Coordinates of C-alpha atoms and ligand atoms in Angstrom, one line a residue:
X181 CA -21.4 26.8 -67.1
X182 CA -23.2 28.9 -64.5
X183 CA -25.5 27.6 -61.9
X184 CA -26.7 30.2 -59.3
X185 CA -23.6 32.3 -59.9
X186 CA -21.3 29.4 -59.3
X187 CA -18.8 29.6 -62.2
X188 CA -17.4 26.2 -62.8
X189 CA -14.3 27.4 -64.6
X190 CA -12.6 28.0 -61.3
X191 CA -14.7 25.5 -59.4
X192 CA -11.7 23.4 -57.9
X193 CA -9.8 26.4 -56.8
X194 CA -12.8 27.8 -55.0
X195 CA -14.4 24.7 -53.6
X196 CA -14.1 23.7 -50.9
X197 CA -12.9 27.2 -49.3
X198 CA -10.1 27.2 -46.7
X199 CA -12.3 25.9 -43.9
X200 CA -13.4 23.1 -45.9
X201 CA -16.7 24.3 -47.1
X202 CA -18.7 23.8 -50.2
X203 CA -21.2 26.6 -49.6
X204 CA -22.6 25.9 -46.3
X205 CA -21.7 22.1 -46.4
X206 CA -18.7 20.4 -45.1
X207 CA -16.5 21.8 -42.4
X208 CA -14.7 20.1 -39.6
X209 CA -16.9 19.3 -36.5
X210 CA -14.7 17.2 -34.2
X211 CA -13.0 17.6 -30.9
X212 CA -10.1 20.0 -30.5
X213 CA -7.7 17.1 -30.4
X214 CA -8.9 15.6 -33.7
X215 CA -9.1 19.0 -35.3
X216 CA -5.4 19.4 -34.6
X217 CA -4.8 16.0 -36.3
X218 CA -7.2 17.1 -39.3
X219 CA -5.3 20.4 -39.6
X220 CA -1.9 18.4 -39.7
X221 CA -3.3 16.3 -42.5
X222 CA -4.6 19.4 -44.4
X223 CA -1.3 21.0 -44.3
X224 CA 0.7 17.9 -45.3
X225 CA -1.8 17.4 -48.1
X226 CA -1.5 20.8 -49.7
X227 CA 2.2 20.7 -49.4
X228 CA 2.6 17.2 -50.8
X229 CA 0.0 17.1 -53.5
X230 CA 2.0 19.9 -55.4
X231 CA 5.2 18.0 -55.3
X232 CA 6.2 16.5 -58.6
X233 CA 7.7 13.6 -56.7
X234 CA 4.4 12.8 -55.1
X235 CA 2.4 13.2 -58.2
X236 CA 4.6 11.0 -60.4
X237 CA 4.8 8.3 -57.8
X238 CA 1.1 8.3 -57.6
X239 CA 0.7 8.1 -61.4
X240 CA 3.3 5.3 -61.5
X241 CA 1.3 3.2 -58.8
X242 CA -1.8 3.7 -60.7
X243 CA -0.4 2.4 -63.9
X244 CA 2.0 -0.3 -62.7
X245 CA -0.1 -1.6 -59.7
X246 CA -3.7 -0.6 -60.1
X247 CA -3.6 -1.3 -64.0
X248 CA -4.9 2.2 -64.8
X249 CA -6.3 3.6 -67.0
X250 CA -9.3 1.4 -67.0
X251 CA -11.1 1.2 -70.2
X252 CA -14.5 2.6 -71.3
X253 CA -16.8 -0.3 -72.9
X254 CA -19.3 0.4 -75.4
X255 CA -22.5 -1.7 -74.3
X256 CA -23.8 -2.4 -77.8
X257 CA -26.2 -5.3 -76.9
X258 CA -27.6 -3.5 -73.9
X259 CA -28.1 -0.3 -75.8
X260 CA -30.2 -2.3 -78.5
X261 CA -32.9 -2.8 -75.6
X262 CA -33.3 0.9 -75.2
X263 CA -33.7 2.3 -78.6
X264 CA -31.4 4.7 -80.1
X265 CA -29.5 5.8 -77.0
X266 CA -25.8 4.4 -76.8
X267 CA -24.7 3.2 -73.4
X268 CA -21.2 3.3 -72.2
X269 CA -19.4 2.2 -69.0
X270 CA -16.2 3.4 -67.4
X271 CA -14.8 0.2 -66.1
X272 CA -13.7 0.7 -62.4
X273 CA -14.6 -2.9 -61.9
X274 CA -11.3 -3.6 -63.6
X275 CA -9.2 -1.4 -61.2
X276 CA -7.1 -3.7 -58.9
X277 CA -9.3 -5.3 -56.3
X278 CA -12.3 -4.8 -58.3
X279 CA -13.6 -1.4 -57.6
X280 CA -12.8 2.4 -57.5
X281 CA -12.1 2.4 -53.7
X282 CA -8.4 1.6 -54.3
X283 CA -8.0 5.0 -56.1
X284 CA -8.4 7.0 -52.8
X285 CA -6.8 4.4 -50.5
X286 CA -3.5 4.2 -52.6
X287 CA -3.5 8.3 -52.4
X288 CA -4.2 8.2 -48.6
X289 CA -1.5 5.6 -47.9
X290 CA 0.9 7.3 -50.1
X291 CA 0.3 10.6 -48.1
X292 CA 0.7 8.7 -44.8
X293 CA 4.1 7.4 -46.1
X294 CA 5.1 10.9 -46.8
X295 CA 3.8 12.1 -43.4
X296 CA 6.1 9.4 -41.8
X297 CA 3.1 7.7 -40.3
X298 CA 3.5 3.9 -39.5
X299 CA -0.2 2.9 -39.3
X300 CA -3.6 3.2 -41.4
X301 CA -6.8 3.2 -39.3
X302 CA -10.3 2.8 -40.7
X303 CA -13.6 1.4 -39.9
X304 CA -15.4 -1.0 -42.4
X305 CA -19.1 -2.0 -42.8
X306 CA -19.3 -4.5 -45.5
X307 CA -15.4 -4.8 -45.7
X308 CA -14.9 -3.3 -49.0
X309 CA -13.2 -0.2 -47.8
X310 CA -11.2 -2.4 -45.3
X311 CA -10.0 -4.7 -48.0
X312 CA -8.9 -1.7 -50.3
X313 CA -7.0 -0.1 -47.2
X314 CA -5.4 -3.4 -46.4
X315 CA -4.2 -3.7 -49.9
X316 CA -2.7 -0.3 -49.8
X317 CA -1.1 -1.0 -46.4
X318 CA 0.5 -4.1 -47.8
X319 CA 1.9 -2.3 -50.8
X320 CA 3.5 0.4 -48.7
X321 CA 4.7 -1.8 -45.7
X322 CA 2.4 0.1 -43.4
X323 CA 0.4 -1.4 -40.3
X324 CA -3.3 -1.4 -40.6
X325 CA -6.2 -1.6 -38.1
X326 CA -9.7 -2.1 -39.5
X327 CA -12.4 -1.6 -37.1
X328 CA -15.3 -3.6 -37.6
X329 CA -18.5 -4.7 -35.7
X330 CA -18.9 -8.3 -34.9
X331 CA -22.3 -8.5 -36.7
X332 CA -20.6 -7.5 -39.8
X333 CA -17.6 -9.8 -39.1
X334 CA -19.9 -12.6 -39.1
X335 CA -21.7 -11.5 -42.4
X336 CA -18.8 -10.7 -44.5
X337 CA -16.5 -13.6 -43.9
X338 CA -14.7 -13.6 -47.3
X339 CA -13.6 -10.0 -46.9
X340 CA -12.5 -10.6 -43.3
X341 CA -10.2 -13.3 -44.6
X342 CA -8.9 -11.0 -47.4
X343 CA -8.1 -8.4 -44.9
X344 CA -6.3 -10.8 -42.6
X345 CA -4.4 -12.5 -45.6
X346 CA -3.2 -9.0 -46.6
X347 CA -1.8 -8.6 -43.1
X348 CA -4.3 -6.2 -41.6
X349 CA -5.4 -6.4 -38.0
X350 CA -9.2 -6.7 -38.0
X351 CA -10.4 -5.2 -34.6
X352 CA -13.9 -6.6 -33.4
X353 CA -16.2 -4.0 -32.0
X354 CA -18.7 -5.7 -29.8
X355 CA -20.7 -3.0 -28.0
X356 CA -24.2 -1.5 -29.1
X357 CA -25.5 -2.9 -32.2
X358 CA -21.8 -4.0 -33.3
X359 CA -22.2 -2.7 -36.8
X360 CA -20.7 0.3 -38.9
X361 CA -21.8 3.1 -36.4
X362 CA -20.0 1.4 -33.5
X363 CA -17.0 0.8 -35.7
X364 CA -16.8 4.3 -36.7
X365 CA -16.8 5.4 -33.1
X366 CA -14.2 3.0 -32.1
X367 CA -12.0 3.8 -34.9
X368 CA -12.2 7.6 -34.2
X369 CA -11.3 6.8 -30.5
X370 CA -8.3 4.8 -31.3
X371 CA -7.3 7.5 -33.7
X372 CA -7.5 10.1 -31.2
X373 CA -5.0 8.2 -29.3
X374 CA -2.6 7.3 -32.0
X375 CA -2.7 10.2 -34.2
X376 CA 1.0 11.1 -33.9
X377 CA 1.9 7.9 -35.5
X378 CA -1.1 6.7 -37.5
X379 CA -3.5 8.3 -40.0
X380 CA -7.2 7.9 -40.4
X381 CA -8.3 6.9 -43.8
X382 CA -12.0 7.7 -44.8
X383 CA -13.6 5.6 -47.2
X384 CA -15.7 8.1 -49.3
X385 CA -16.0 11.8 -49.8
X386 CA -17.3 12.1 -46.3
X387 CA -16.1 13.0 -42.8
X388 CA -14.3 16.3 -41.5
X389 CA -12.3 18.5 -44.0
X390 CA -9.8 17.8 -45.6
X391 CA -11.3 14.2 -46.3
X392 CA -14.2 15.2 -48.6
X393 CA -11.7 17.2 -50.7
X394 CA -8.9 14.8 -50.6
X395 CA -11.0 11.7 -51.6
X396 CA -12.5 13.7 -54.5
X397 CA -9.0 14.7 -55.8
X398 CA -7.8 11.1 -55.6
X399 CA -10.9 9.8 -57.3
X400 CA -10.8 12.6 -60.1
X401 CA -8.6 10.5 -62.1
X402 CA -11.8 8.6 -63.1
X403 CA -13.4 11.5 -64.5
X404 CA -10.2 12.8 -66.1
X405 CA -9.5 9.6 -67.8
X406 CA -13.1 8.9 -68.7
X407 CA -13.6 12.5 -70.5
X408 CA -10.4 11.9 -72.4
X409 CA -11.4 8.3 -73.4
X410 CA -14.9 9.1 -74.5
X411 CA -13.8 11.9 -76.7
X412 CA -11.2 9.8 -78.3
X413 CA -13.9 6.9 -78.8
X414 CA -16.8 9.0 -80.1
X415 CA -15.3 12.4 -81.0
X416 CA -17.7 14.3 -78.6
X417 CA -18.7 14.4 -75.0
X418 CA -21.6 12.1 -73.6
X419 CA -25.0 13.8 -73.3
X420 CA -25.4 12.4 -69.8
X421 CA -23.1 10.9 -67.1
X422 CA -24.6 8.6 -64.3
X423 CA -23.1 7.2 -61.1
X424 CA -24.5 5.7 -57.8
X425 CA -24.0 7.6 -54.7
X426 CA -23.4 6.0 -51.3
X427 CA -21.0 8.4 -49.6
X428 CA -20.4 9.7 -53.1
X429 CA -16.8 9.0 -54.0
X430 CA -17.0 7.2 -57.3
X431 CA -19.7 9.7 -58.3
X432 CA -17.6 12.7 -57.2
X433 CA -14.5 11.2 -59.2
X434 CA -16.6 10.8 -62.4
X435 CA -18.6 14.0 -62.1
X436 CA -15.5 16.1 -61.4
X437 CA -14.5 15.5 -65.0
X438 CA -17.7 16.9 -66.5
X439 CA -19.0 19.8 -64.2
X440 CA -17.9 22.4 -66.5
X441 CA -19.2 20.8 -69.6
X442 CA -22.6 20.7 -71.2
X443 CA -23.3 17.4 -69.9
X444 CA -26.4 16.3 -67.7
X445 CA -25.1 14.7 -64.7
X446 CA -27.1 12.3 -62.6
X447 CA -26.5 10.9 -59.0
X448 CA -28.5 7.8 -58.2
X449 CA -29.5 6.9 -54.7
X450 CA -31.0 3.7 -53.4
X451 CA -34.7 3.7 -53.0
X452 CA -34.4 0.2 -51.5
X453 CA -38.0 -1.2 -50.7
X454 CA -39.7 2.3 -50.9
X455 CA -40.0 5.9 -49.6
X456 CA -40.6 5.2 -45.8
X457 CA -37.9 6.0 -43.6
X458 CA -35.9 3.1 -42.8
X459 CA -36.8 1.4 -46.2
X460 CA -34.2 3.4 -48.2
X461 CA -30.8 5.3 -48.1
X462 CA -31.7 8.2 -50.4
X463 CA -30.3 10.7 -48.3
X464 CA -30.1 13.7 -50.8
X465 CA -33.5 13.1 -52.1
X466 CA -35.4 12.7 -48.7
X467 CA -33.0 14.1 -46.2
X468 CA -32.6 17.6 -44.6
X469 CA -29.5 19.6 -43.5
X470 CA -27.5 18.3 -40.4
X471 CA -24.3 17.5 -38.9
X472 CA -22.9 14.1 -38.3
X473 CA -19.6 12.2 -38.5
X474 CA -17.7 15.5 -38.4
X475 CA -19.4 17.4 -41.3
X476 CA -22.4 19.3 -42.4
X477 CA -24.4 17.8 -45.1
X478 CA -28.0 16.6 -46.2
X479 CA -28.8 13.6 -44.1
X480 CA -31.7 11.1 -43.0
X481 CA -32.6 11.7 -39.4
X482 CA -34.7 9.9 -37.0
X483 CA -37.2 11.8 -34.6
X484 CA -34.4 12.7 -32.2
X485 CA -32.2 14.3 -35.1
X486 CA -30.0 11.4 -34.8
X487 CA -28.7 9.5 -38.0
X488 CA -31.8 7.4 -39.1
X489 CA -31.6 3.7 -39.8
X490 CA -31.2 3.1 -43.6
X491 CA -31.7 0.1 -45.9
X492 CA -30.5 -0.8 -49.3
X493 CA -29.8 -4.1 -51.0
X494 CA -26.4 -2.8 -51.7
X495 CA -24.3 -2.6 -48.5
X496 CA -21.9 -0.1 -49.9
X497 CA -24.9 2.4 -50.2
X498 CA -26.5 2.3 -47.0
X499 CA -25.2 5.3 -45.3
X500 CA -27.7 8.0 -43.9
X501 CA -25.9 10.8 -45.6
X502 CA -23.5 11.8 -48.5
X503 CA -20.5 14.0 -48.9
X504 CA -20.9 17.6 -48.4
X505 CA -20.0 18.4 -52.0
X506 CA -22.9 16.4 -53.3
X507 CA -25.2 18.3 -51.1
X508 CA -23.7 21.5 -52.5
X509 CA -24.2 20.3 -56.1
X510 CA -27.7 19.1 -55.3
X511 CA -28.6 22.6 -54.0
X512 CA -27.1 24.3 -57.0
X513 CA -29.0 21.9 -59.4
X514 CA -25.8 21.2 -61.2
X515 CA -26.3 17.5 -60.5
X516 CA -29.7 15.9 -60.4
X517 CA -30.1 13.4 -57.8
X518 CA -32.7 10.6 -58.1
X519 CA -33.5 7.2 -57.0
X520 CA -33.9 3.7 -58.1
X521 CA -35.3 0.7 -56.2
X522 CA -34.0 -2.9 -55.5
X523 CA -36.1 -4.6 -58.1
X524 CA -34.8 -2.3 -61.1
X525 CA -31.3 -2.9 -59.8
X526 CA -31.4 -6.6 -59.6
X527 CA -33.0 -6.6 -63.1
X528 CA -29.9 -4.2 -64.3
X529 CA -27.5 -6.8 -62.6
X530 CA -28.8 -9.6 -64.8
X531 CA -29.1 -7.6 -67.8
X532 CA -25.5 -6.5 -67.8
X533 CA -24.3 -9.9 -67.0
X534 CA -26.3 -11.7 -69.7
X535 CA -26.0 -9.0 -72.6
X536 CA -22.5 -7.7 -71.9
X537 CA -20.6 -10.3 -70.0
X538 CA -20.1 -8.0 -67.1
X539 CA -21.1 -8.9 -63.6
X540 CA -21.6 -5.6 -62.0
X541 CA -21.5 -4.8 -58.1
X542 CA -25.1 -4.3 -56.8
X543 CA -24.0 -0.6 -56.0
X544 CA -23.1 -0.1 -59.7
X545 CA -26.1 -1.8 -60.9
X546 CA -28.2 1.1 -59.4
X547 CA -26.5 3.4 -62.0
X548 CA -27.1 0.9 -64.8
X549 CA -30.7 0.6 -64.0
X550 CA -31.2 4.4 -63.8
X551 CA -29.4 4.8 -67.2
X552 CA -31.6 2.4 -68.7
X553 CA -34.8 4.3 -67.6
X554 CA -33.1 7.7 -68.5
X555 CA -32.3 6.3 -72.1
X556 CA -36.0 5.4 -72.6
X557 CA -36.7 8.9 -71.6
X558 CA -33.9 10.5 -73.8
X559 CA -34.9 8.6 -77.0
X560 CA -31.4 9.5 -78.5
X561 CA -27.9 10.5 -77.6
X562 CA -25.3 8.7 -75.4
X563 CA -24.9 8.0 -71.6
X564 CA -21.7 7.2 -69.7
X565 CA -22.1 5.0 -66.6
X566 CA -19.7 4.7 -63.8
X567 CA -19.3 0.9 -63.2
X568 CA -18.0 1.6 -59.7
X569 CA -17.1 -2.2 -59.2
X570 CA -17.4 -5.9 -60.1
X571 CA -20.1 -8.2 -58.7
X572 CA -18.2 -11.1 -57.6
X573 CA -18.7 -10.2 -53.9
X574 CA -22.6 -10.1 -54.6
X575 CA -23.3 -13.3 -56.5
X576 CA -24.2 -15.7 -53.5
X577 CA -26.4 -12.9 -52.0
X578 CA -28.1 -12.4 -55.2
X579 CA -28.9 -16.0 -56.0
X580 CA -30.0 -16.6 -52.4
X581 CA -32.4 -13.7 -52.2
X582 CA -33.6 -13.3 -55.9
X583 CA -32.8 -16.5 -57.7
X584 CA -31.6 -16.5 -61.2
X585 CA -33.8 -14.2 -63.3
Ligands
PLP240 C1 -18.2 1.4 -51.5 C2 -18.8 1.2 -53.0 C3 -19.7 2.2 -53.5 C4 -20.2 3.4 -52.8 O1 -19.3 4.3 -52.3 P1 -19.2 5.8 -53.0 O2 -18.3 6.4 -51.9 O3 -20.6 6.3 -52.9 O4 -18.7 5.6 -54.3 C5 -20.1 2.0 -54.8 N1 -19.8 1.0 -55.5 C6 -18.8 0.1 -55.2 C7 -18.4 -1.1 -56.1 C8 -18.3 0.1 -53.8 O5 -17.4 -0.8 -53.3

């Protein structure tokens, strides 16, 4: 496949480049001290990821601990509602802890272990990344500090309890608005002091190099499995692949398996309540180029050029940017990024639950909702959706705010 002279045959060898760029996006915009820490991680990763011991250990963990490979399910009854298109879901909801995030957390923690680090540090907003990382820390016997704003701690009591039960230290961040942004700052500050003995674990294909690349590589298991399974099930490739995009890790994992195939790829961003700034979190659709949190990408900015306030019904999607590789694939036109609003998302949440017996995460429901629309447009063929996680965490919220539909 050729898009604007980008040859996808050697894509993973060429992107990112040595400095961590996907075209003009990516890079490593941090203080010199943190740059040294990122360089150490990059070097360790490039050495370790070629080691057969590391690879076979990660494979064993995925099989024996995470329960991989996760299956693909054919959505027969839901497909029946959209005419002749057949819908399939890759079941990351069946990955241990109920979402795809553990795929990169286990990789990051295994790397930490190989590097001789004693502690994992991260921030969390809704608590999903914190829980996945606390799980990995428990598995490997590492300490774990999760920075979280006091506002989020109050809102996300079950995830705070999970992290504590798993043995993580939840560090309350009280300054400013006391939500995700402050937690990111506090976690980076702590890491700058502790980087000799600790490693920072980013929760998506975001942040300074090497994280967008590393998290993609760890998530690529989703796309590799899915491609093989889909061919096995149907004898051919899907016509389209769809995934929701917050930071973009589940999408990058899935897409990476199909970039070099004649398959249409769609990244779905949250339109929330509408197109006004502050009502959505569709950064690739409405944003512009800019640097934040250590990397250059496409982002939503306020009038001062700072990260804009964003909204989505899905707490895992409300981030004012997306990973640099998505910005690159967006500009190339290899992936089409589009939006879906809250209302269609909640309808899809109930449709998948009622017709298929699968309660999806609200994040994943965005991908399902978009696939339903796309199916009506396509009229025939097949769509493979990345079901990034299960919806147990969202049930109370949905019933309280939307009732039973
Ligand atoms: C965190 C999360 C997302 C969004 O993160 P990406 O990095 O964009 O994948 C999507 N789905 C679920 C279930 C999540 O927990």
